[in-house]
Short mmCIF file of C-alpha atoms in Angstrom, two decimals:
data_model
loop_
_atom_site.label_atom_id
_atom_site.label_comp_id
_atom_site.label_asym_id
_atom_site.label_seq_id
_atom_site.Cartn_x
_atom_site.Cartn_y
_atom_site.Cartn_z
CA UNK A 177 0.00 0.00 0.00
CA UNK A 178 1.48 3.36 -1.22
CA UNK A 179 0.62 7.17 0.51
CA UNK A 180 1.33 9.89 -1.00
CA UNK A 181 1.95 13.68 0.10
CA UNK A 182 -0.94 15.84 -1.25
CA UNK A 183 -1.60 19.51 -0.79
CA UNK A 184 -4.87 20.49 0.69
CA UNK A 185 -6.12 21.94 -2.13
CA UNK A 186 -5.11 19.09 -4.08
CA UNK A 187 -7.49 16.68 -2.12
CA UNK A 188 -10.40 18.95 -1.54
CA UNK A 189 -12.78 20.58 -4.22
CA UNK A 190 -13.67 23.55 -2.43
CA UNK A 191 -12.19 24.96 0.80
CA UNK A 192 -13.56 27.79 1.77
CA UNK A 193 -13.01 31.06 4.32
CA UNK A 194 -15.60 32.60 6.76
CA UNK A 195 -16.58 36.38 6.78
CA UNK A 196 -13.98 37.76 8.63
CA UNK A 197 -16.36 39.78 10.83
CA UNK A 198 -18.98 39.41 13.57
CA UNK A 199 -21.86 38.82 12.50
CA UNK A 200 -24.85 40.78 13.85
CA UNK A 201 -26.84 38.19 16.46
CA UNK A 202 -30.45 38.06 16.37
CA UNK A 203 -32.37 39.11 19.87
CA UNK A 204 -34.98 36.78 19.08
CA UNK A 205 -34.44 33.03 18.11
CA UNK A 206 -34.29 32.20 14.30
CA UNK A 207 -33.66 29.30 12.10
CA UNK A 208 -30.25 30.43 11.04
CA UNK A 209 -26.95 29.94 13.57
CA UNK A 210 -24.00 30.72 13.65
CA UNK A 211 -20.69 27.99 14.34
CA UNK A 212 -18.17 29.75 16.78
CA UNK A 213 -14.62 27.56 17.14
CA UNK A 214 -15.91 26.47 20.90
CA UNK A 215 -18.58 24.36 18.74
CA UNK A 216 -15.76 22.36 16.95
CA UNK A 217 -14.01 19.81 18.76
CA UNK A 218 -12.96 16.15 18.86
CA UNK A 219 -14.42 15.54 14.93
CA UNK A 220 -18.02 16.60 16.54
CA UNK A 221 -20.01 19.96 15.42
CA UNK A 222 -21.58 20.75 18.73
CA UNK A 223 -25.44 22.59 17.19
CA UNK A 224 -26.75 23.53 21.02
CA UNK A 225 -27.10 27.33 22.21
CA UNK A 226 -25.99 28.67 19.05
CA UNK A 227 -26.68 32.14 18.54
CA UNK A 228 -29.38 32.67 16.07
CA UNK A 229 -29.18 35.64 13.18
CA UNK A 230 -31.55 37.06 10.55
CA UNK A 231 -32.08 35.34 7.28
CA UNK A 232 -31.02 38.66 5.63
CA UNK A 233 -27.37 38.11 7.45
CA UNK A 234 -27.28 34.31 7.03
CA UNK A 235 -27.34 34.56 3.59
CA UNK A 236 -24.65 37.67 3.70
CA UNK A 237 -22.29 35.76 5.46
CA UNK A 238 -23.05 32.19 3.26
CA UNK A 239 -22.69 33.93 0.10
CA UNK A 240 -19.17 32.15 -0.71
CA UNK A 241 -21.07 28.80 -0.23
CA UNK A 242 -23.26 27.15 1.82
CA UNK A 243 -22.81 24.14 4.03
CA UNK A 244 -23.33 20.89 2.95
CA UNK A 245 -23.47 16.74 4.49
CA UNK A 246 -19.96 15.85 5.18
CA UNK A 247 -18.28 19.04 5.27
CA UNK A 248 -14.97 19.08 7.45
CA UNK A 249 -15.24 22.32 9.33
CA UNK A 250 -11.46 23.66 10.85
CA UNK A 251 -10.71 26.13 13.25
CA UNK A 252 -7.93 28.37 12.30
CA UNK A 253 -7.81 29.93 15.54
CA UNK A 254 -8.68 29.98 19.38
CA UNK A 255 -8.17 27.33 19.20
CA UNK A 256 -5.88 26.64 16.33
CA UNK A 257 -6.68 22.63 14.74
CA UNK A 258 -9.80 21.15 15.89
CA UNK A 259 -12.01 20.02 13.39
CA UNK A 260 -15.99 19.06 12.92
CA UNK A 261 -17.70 16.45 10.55
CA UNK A 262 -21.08 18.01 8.85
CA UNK A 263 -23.75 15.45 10.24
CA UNK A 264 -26.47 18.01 9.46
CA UNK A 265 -26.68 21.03 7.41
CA UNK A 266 -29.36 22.72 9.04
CA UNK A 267 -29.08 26.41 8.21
CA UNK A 268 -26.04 27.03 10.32
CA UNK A 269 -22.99 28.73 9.08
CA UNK A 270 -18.98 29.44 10.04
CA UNK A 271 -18.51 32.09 12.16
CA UNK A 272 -15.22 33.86 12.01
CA UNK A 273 -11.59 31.87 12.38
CA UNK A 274 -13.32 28.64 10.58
CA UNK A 275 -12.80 26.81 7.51
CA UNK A 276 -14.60 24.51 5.18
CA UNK A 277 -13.25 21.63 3.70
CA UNK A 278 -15.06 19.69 1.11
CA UNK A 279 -13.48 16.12 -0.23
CA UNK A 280 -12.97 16.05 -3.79
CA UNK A 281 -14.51 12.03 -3.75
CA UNK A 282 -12.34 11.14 -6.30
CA UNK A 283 -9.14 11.41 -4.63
CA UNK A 284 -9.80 12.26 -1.06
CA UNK A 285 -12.52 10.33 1.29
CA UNK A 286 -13.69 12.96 3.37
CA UNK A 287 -14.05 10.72 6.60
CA UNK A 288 -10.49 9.96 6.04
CA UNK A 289 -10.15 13.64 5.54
CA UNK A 290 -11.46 14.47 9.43
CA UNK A 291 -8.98 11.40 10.78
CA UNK A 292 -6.28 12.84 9.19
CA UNK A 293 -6.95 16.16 10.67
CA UNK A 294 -7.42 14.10 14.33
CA UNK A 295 -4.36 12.29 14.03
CA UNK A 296 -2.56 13.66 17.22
CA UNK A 297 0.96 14.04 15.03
CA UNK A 298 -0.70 15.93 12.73
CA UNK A 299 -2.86 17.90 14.86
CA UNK A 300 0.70 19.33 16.09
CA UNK A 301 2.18 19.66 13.17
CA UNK A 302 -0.20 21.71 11.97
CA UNK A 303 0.24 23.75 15.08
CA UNK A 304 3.58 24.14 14.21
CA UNK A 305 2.94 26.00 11.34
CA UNK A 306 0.22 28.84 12.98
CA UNK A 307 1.66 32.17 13.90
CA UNK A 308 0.53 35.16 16.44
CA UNK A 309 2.87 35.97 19.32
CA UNK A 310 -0.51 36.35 21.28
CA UNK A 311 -3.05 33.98 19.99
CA UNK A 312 -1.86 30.90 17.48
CA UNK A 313 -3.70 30.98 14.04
CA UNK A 314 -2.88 29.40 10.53
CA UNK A 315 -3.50 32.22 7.77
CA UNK A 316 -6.04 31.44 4.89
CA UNK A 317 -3.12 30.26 2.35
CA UNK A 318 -1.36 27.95 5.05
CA UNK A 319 -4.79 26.12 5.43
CA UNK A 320 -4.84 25.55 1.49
CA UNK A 321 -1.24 24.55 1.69
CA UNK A 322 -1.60 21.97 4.63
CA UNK A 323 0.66 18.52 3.45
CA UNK A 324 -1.57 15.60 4.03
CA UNK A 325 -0.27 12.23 3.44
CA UNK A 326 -2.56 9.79 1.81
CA UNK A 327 -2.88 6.12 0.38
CA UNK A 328 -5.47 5.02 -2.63
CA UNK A 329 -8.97 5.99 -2.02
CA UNK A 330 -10.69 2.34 -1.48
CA UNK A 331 -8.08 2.50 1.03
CA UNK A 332 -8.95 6.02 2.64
CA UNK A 333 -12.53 4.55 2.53
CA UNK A 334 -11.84 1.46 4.43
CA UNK A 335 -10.35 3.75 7.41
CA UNK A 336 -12.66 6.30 7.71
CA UNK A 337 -15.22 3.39 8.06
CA UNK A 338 -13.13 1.65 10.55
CA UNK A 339 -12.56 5.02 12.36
CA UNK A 340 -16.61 6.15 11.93
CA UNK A 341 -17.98 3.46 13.27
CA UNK A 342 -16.28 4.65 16.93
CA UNK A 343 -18.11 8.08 16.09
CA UNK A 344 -21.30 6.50 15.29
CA UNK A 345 -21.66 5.01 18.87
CA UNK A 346 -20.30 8.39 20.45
CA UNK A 347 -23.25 10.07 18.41
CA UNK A 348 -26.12 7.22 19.44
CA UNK A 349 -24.56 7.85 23.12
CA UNK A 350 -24.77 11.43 22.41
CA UNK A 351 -28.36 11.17 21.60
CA UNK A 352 -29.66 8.97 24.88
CA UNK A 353 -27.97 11.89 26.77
CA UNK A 354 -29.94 14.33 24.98
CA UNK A 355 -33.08 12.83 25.33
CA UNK A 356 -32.09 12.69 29.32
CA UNK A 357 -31.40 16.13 29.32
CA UNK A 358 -34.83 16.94 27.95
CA UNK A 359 -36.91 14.40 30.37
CA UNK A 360 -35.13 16.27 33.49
CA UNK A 361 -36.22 19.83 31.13
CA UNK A 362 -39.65 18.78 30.38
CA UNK A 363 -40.44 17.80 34.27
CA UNK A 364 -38.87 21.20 35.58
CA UNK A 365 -40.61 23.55 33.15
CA UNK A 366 -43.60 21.43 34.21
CA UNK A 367 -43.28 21.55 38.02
CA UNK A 368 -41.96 25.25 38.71
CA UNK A 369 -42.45 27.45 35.10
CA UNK A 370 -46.31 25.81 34.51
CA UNK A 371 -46.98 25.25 37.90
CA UNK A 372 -48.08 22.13 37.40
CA UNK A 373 -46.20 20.45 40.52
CA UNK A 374 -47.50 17.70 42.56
CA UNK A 375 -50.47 19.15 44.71
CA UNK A 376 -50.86 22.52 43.08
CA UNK A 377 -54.62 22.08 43.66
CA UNK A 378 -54.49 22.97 47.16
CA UNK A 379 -51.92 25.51 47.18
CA UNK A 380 -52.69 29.12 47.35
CA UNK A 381 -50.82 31.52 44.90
CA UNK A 382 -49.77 34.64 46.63
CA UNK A 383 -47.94 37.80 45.18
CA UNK A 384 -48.09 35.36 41.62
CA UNK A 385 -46.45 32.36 43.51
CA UNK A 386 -47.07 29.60 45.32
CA UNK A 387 -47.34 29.83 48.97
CA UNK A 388 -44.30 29.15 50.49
CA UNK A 389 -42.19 30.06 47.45
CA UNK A 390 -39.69 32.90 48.05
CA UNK A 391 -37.56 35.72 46.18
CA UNK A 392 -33.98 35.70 47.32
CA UNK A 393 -30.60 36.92 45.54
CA UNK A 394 -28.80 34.09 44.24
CA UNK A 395 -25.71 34.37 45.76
CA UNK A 396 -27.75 34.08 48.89
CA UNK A 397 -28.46 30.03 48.11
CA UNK A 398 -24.83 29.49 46.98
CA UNK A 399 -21.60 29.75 47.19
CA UNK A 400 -20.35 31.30 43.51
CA UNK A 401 -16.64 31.68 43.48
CA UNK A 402 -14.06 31.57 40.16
CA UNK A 403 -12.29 27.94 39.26
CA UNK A 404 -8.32 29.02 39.28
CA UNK A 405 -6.20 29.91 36.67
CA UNK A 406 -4.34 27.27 34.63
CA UNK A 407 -2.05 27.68 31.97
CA UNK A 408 -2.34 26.17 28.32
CA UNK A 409 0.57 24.55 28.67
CA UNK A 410 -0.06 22.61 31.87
CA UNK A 411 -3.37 21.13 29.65
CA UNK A 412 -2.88 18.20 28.00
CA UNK A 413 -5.07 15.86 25.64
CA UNK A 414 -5.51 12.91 27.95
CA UNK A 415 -4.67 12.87 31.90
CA UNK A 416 -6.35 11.88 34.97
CA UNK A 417 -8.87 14.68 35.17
CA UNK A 418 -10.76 16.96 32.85
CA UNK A 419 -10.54 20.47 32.51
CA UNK A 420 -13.72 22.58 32.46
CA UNK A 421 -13.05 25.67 31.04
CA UNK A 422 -15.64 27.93 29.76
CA UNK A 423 -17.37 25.55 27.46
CA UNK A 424 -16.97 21.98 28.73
CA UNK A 425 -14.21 20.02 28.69
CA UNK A 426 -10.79 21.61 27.34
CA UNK A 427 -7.97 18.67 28.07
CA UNK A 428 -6.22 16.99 31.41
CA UNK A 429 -4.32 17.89 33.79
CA UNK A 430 -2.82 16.00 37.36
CA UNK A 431 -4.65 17.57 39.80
CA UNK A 432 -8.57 18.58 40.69
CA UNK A 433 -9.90 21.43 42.51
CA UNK A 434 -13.61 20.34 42.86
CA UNK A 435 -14.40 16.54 44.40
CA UNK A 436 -17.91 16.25 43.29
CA UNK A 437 -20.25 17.23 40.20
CA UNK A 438 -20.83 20.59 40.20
CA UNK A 439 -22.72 23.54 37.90
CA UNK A 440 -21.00 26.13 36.54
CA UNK A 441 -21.57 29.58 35.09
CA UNK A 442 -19.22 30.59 31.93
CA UNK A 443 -17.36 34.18 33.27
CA UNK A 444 -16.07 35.38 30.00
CA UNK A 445 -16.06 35.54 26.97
CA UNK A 446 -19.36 35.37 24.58
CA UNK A 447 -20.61 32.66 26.32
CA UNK A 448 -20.72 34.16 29.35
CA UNK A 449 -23.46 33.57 31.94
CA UNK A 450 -24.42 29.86 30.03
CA UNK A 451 -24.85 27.71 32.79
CA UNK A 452 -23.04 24.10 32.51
CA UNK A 453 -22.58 21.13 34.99
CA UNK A 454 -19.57 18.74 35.29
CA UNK A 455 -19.90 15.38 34.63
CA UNK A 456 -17.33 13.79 36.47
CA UNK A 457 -16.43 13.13 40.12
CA UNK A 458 -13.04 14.90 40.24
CA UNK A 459 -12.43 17.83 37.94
CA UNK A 460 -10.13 20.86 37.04
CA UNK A 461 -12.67 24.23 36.69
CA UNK A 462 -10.73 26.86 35.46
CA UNK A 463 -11.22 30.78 35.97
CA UNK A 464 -13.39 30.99 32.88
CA UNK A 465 -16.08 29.47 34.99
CA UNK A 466 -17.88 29.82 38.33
CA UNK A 467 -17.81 26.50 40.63
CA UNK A 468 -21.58 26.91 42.04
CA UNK A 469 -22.61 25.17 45.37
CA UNK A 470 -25.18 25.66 47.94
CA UNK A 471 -24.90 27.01 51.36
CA UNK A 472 -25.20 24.39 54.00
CA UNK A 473 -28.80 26.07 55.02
CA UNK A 474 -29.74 25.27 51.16
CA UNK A 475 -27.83 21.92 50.57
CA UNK A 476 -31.58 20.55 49.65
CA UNK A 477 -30.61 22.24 46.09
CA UNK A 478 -28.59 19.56 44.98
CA UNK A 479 -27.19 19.16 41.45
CA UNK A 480 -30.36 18.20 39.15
CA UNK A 481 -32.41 21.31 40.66
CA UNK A 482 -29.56 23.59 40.70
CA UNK A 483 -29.02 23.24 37.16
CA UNK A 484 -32.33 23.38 35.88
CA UNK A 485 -33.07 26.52 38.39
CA UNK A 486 -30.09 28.48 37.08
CA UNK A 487 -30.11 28.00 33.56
CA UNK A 488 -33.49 30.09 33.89
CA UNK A 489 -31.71 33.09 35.56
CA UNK A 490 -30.83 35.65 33.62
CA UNK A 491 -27.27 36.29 33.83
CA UNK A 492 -26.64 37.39 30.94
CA UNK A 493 -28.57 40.40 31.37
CA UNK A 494 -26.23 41.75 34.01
CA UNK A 495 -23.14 41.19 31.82
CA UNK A 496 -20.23 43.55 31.54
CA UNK A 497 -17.36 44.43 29.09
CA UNK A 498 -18.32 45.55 25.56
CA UNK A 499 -15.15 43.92 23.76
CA UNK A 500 -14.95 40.85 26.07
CA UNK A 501 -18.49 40.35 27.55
CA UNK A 502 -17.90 38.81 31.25
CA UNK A 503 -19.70 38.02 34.41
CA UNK A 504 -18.37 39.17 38.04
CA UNK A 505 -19.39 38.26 41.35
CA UNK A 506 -20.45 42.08 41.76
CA UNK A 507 -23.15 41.48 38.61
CA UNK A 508 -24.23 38.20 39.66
CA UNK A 509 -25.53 39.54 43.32
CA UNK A 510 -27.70 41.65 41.23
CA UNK A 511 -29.92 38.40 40.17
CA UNK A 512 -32.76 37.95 42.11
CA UNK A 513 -35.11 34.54 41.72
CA UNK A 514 -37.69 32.94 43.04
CA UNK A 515 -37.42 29.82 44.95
CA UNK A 516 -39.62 26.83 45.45
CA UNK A 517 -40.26 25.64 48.62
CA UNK A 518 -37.67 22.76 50.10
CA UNK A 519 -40.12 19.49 50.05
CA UNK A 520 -40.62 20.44 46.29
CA UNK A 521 -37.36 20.70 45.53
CA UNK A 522 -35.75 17.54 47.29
CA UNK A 523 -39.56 15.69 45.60
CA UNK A 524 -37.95 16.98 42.23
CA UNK A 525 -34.05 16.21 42.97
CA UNK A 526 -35.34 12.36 44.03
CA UNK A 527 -37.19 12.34 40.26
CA UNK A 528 -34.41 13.06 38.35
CA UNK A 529 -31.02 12.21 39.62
CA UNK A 530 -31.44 8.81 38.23
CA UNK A 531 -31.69 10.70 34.96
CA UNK A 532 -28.43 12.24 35.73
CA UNK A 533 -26.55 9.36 36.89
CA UNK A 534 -27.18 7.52 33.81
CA UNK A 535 -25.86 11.00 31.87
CA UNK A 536 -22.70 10.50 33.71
CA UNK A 537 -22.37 6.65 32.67
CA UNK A 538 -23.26 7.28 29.12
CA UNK A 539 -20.40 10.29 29.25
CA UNK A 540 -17.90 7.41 30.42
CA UNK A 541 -18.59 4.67 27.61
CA UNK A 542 -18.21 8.20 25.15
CA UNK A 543 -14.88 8.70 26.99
CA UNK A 544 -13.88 5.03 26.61
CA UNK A 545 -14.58 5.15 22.66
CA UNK A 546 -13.08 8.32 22.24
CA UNK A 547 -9.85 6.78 23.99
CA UNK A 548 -10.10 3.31 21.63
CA UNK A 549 -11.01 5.51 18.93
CA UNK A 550 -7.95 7.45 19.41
CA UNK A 551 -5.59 4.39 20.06
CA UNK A 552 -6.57 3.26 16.59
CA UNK A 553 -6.26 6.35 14.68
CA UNK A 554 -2.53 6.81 14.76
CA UNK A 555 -1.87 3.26 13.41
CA UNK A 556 -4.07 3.51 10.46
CA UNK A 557 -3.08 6.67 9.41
CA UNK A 558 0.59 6.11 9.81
CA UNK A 559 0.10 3.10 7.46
CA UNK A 560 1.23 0.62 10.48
CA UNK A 561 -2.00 -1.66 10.39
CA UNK A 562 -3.05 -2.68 6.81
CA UNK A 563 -6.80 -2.28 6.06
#
């Protein structure tokens, strides 16, 4: 079996820049979404809480082509090399620092395509070649010019169909979480949005709430303080515990600093005030996040209500910074909510932490094929294992 070194451009019939400029977001939710380079990781195309534009700037900022099924999205920049298979083109387009790559299928398989971009060696090679004393990032022409080493393309087939059928169980896994997520959702908005709770007959609303609900300041209930600082370079892409930066996991490093699931709100950034939860026992939480806990007089707000309770607060609301939005302690005691009474919440907590604990066992079999996955890759695309 022969590889040989190709170009980019050589391999792919279109690749093709974003609009180098923000596009203007919607205030109300659309149709049309835009990709940002925290969507992109890990060969996946993350489609949640993306910010929604008008049709009028959707198709300004497709105009050099839109998205299509098994498009190879890049990220030329913060951060620099992570790349995203098109599973769905659903009227979503690149934001700015991403690039499309589309196979040419006669010479270039475009599964094989995202496994050669996932290849660890190649993943820092590419790297190698970005530029920016400040932030890393590979200029339009270097993405074009990218050296990929290939074999035939029955050959590139075989692989990426050894390699996707990992993905295809990370994406079924991905799904059960999903529809997890939404159960735990459905019964919140049920119990405490459409006050539809268990033995809402007999309560009495007063002020517009049930009796025995109560307005308090958030930062009354818990304890919101920032994760701690951690360098790029201490992060590394396996270890013995995850980092949690301001959009989920980020790498490993040796050492935790929470002991327990927690939720978290994003500080900085554009994302900021999204509220997340851990899904691991031990964890890293770096200062792009808030670690969230209750008091001890509150520890009936355990994990499943927390999360639920605070994703309805509006924190972005009390955001500051007009470059770099971000979220302070100081803003944050400015959110006031109203909560349920205790027997409600603990009834709720009892409902759905089952729902949660199987989250966390479906995140470790998509941690275990991720980590077979990646075992695999190298071999095959260093031309060690025949296929």
């Amino acid at each position: 079996m022969s590889w040989k070194n190709y170009k980019a451009s050589e391999l792919c019939s279109d690749i093709i820049d974003c609009v180098n400029k923000t596009a203007p977001i919607s205030k109300s939710p659309t149709p049309y979404r835009m990709l940002r380079t925290s969507d992109i990781r890990d060969g996946f195309i993350n489609l949640e809480n993306l910010n929604s534009v008008s049709k009028e700037t959707y198709l300004k900022w497709t105009r050099r082509g839109l998205l299509q099924k098994g498009d190879i999205v890049f990220t030329r920049e913060a951060p620099l090399g992570e790349v995203g298979l098109v599973r769905h083109a659903d009227n979503y387009f690149l934001g700015q620092r991403l690039v499309l790559y589309r196979a040419n299928p006669k010479v270039c398989d475009n599964l094989f395509l995202l496994y050669w971009f996932l290849n660890p060696q190649n993943k820092e090679s590419i790297k190698s070649r970005g530029v920016g004393a400040t932030v890393t990032h590979l200029r339009v022409p270097e993405c074009e010019k990218i050296e990929i080493k290939a074999p035939d393309i029955e050959t590139q087939h075989r692989i990426g169909q050894i390699l996707s059928a990992y993905d295809d169980l990370i994406e079924n896994n991905q799904k059960q979480i999903k529809l997890l997520e939404e159960a735990a959702q459905r019964l919140y908005k049920q119990w405490f949005i459409d006050l539809r709770f268990p033995g809402h007959e007999t309560i009495p609303i007063v002020d517009g709430v049930p009796e025995g609900w109560r307005k308090e300041r958030v930062d009354d209930i818990y304890s919101i303080k920032y994760g701690l600082n951690l360098s790029t370079k201490q992060i590394t892409l396996n270890g013995k515990y995850p980092v949690y930066g301001a959009n989920g996991v980020i790498g490993y490093y040796d050492k935790a600093n929470c002991e327990d699931q927690v939720v978290l709100i994003t500080s900085r950034g554009n994302g900021s005030g999204d509220v997340l939860m851990t899904y691991h026992k031990k964890s890293f939480v770096t200062n792009n996040s808030f670690i969230v806990k209750p008091f001890e007089n509150h520890n009936y707000c355990q994990l499943p209500f927390t999360y639920q309770f605070l994703r309805q607060a509006n924190f972005k609301s009390v955001r500051t910074g007009a470059a770099q939005p971000q979220l302070t302690n100081q803003s944050i005691h400015m959110v006031e909510v109203i909560l349920p009474s205790e027997d409600l919440i603990i009834s709720y907590c009892q409902r759905t932490l089952e729902f949660y604990e199987a989250i966390m066992n479906l995140k470790d079999r998509i941690h275990i094929l991720n980590q077979a996955r990646d075992r695999l890759l190298p071999k095959l695309m260093n031309g060690k294992i025949e296929v």
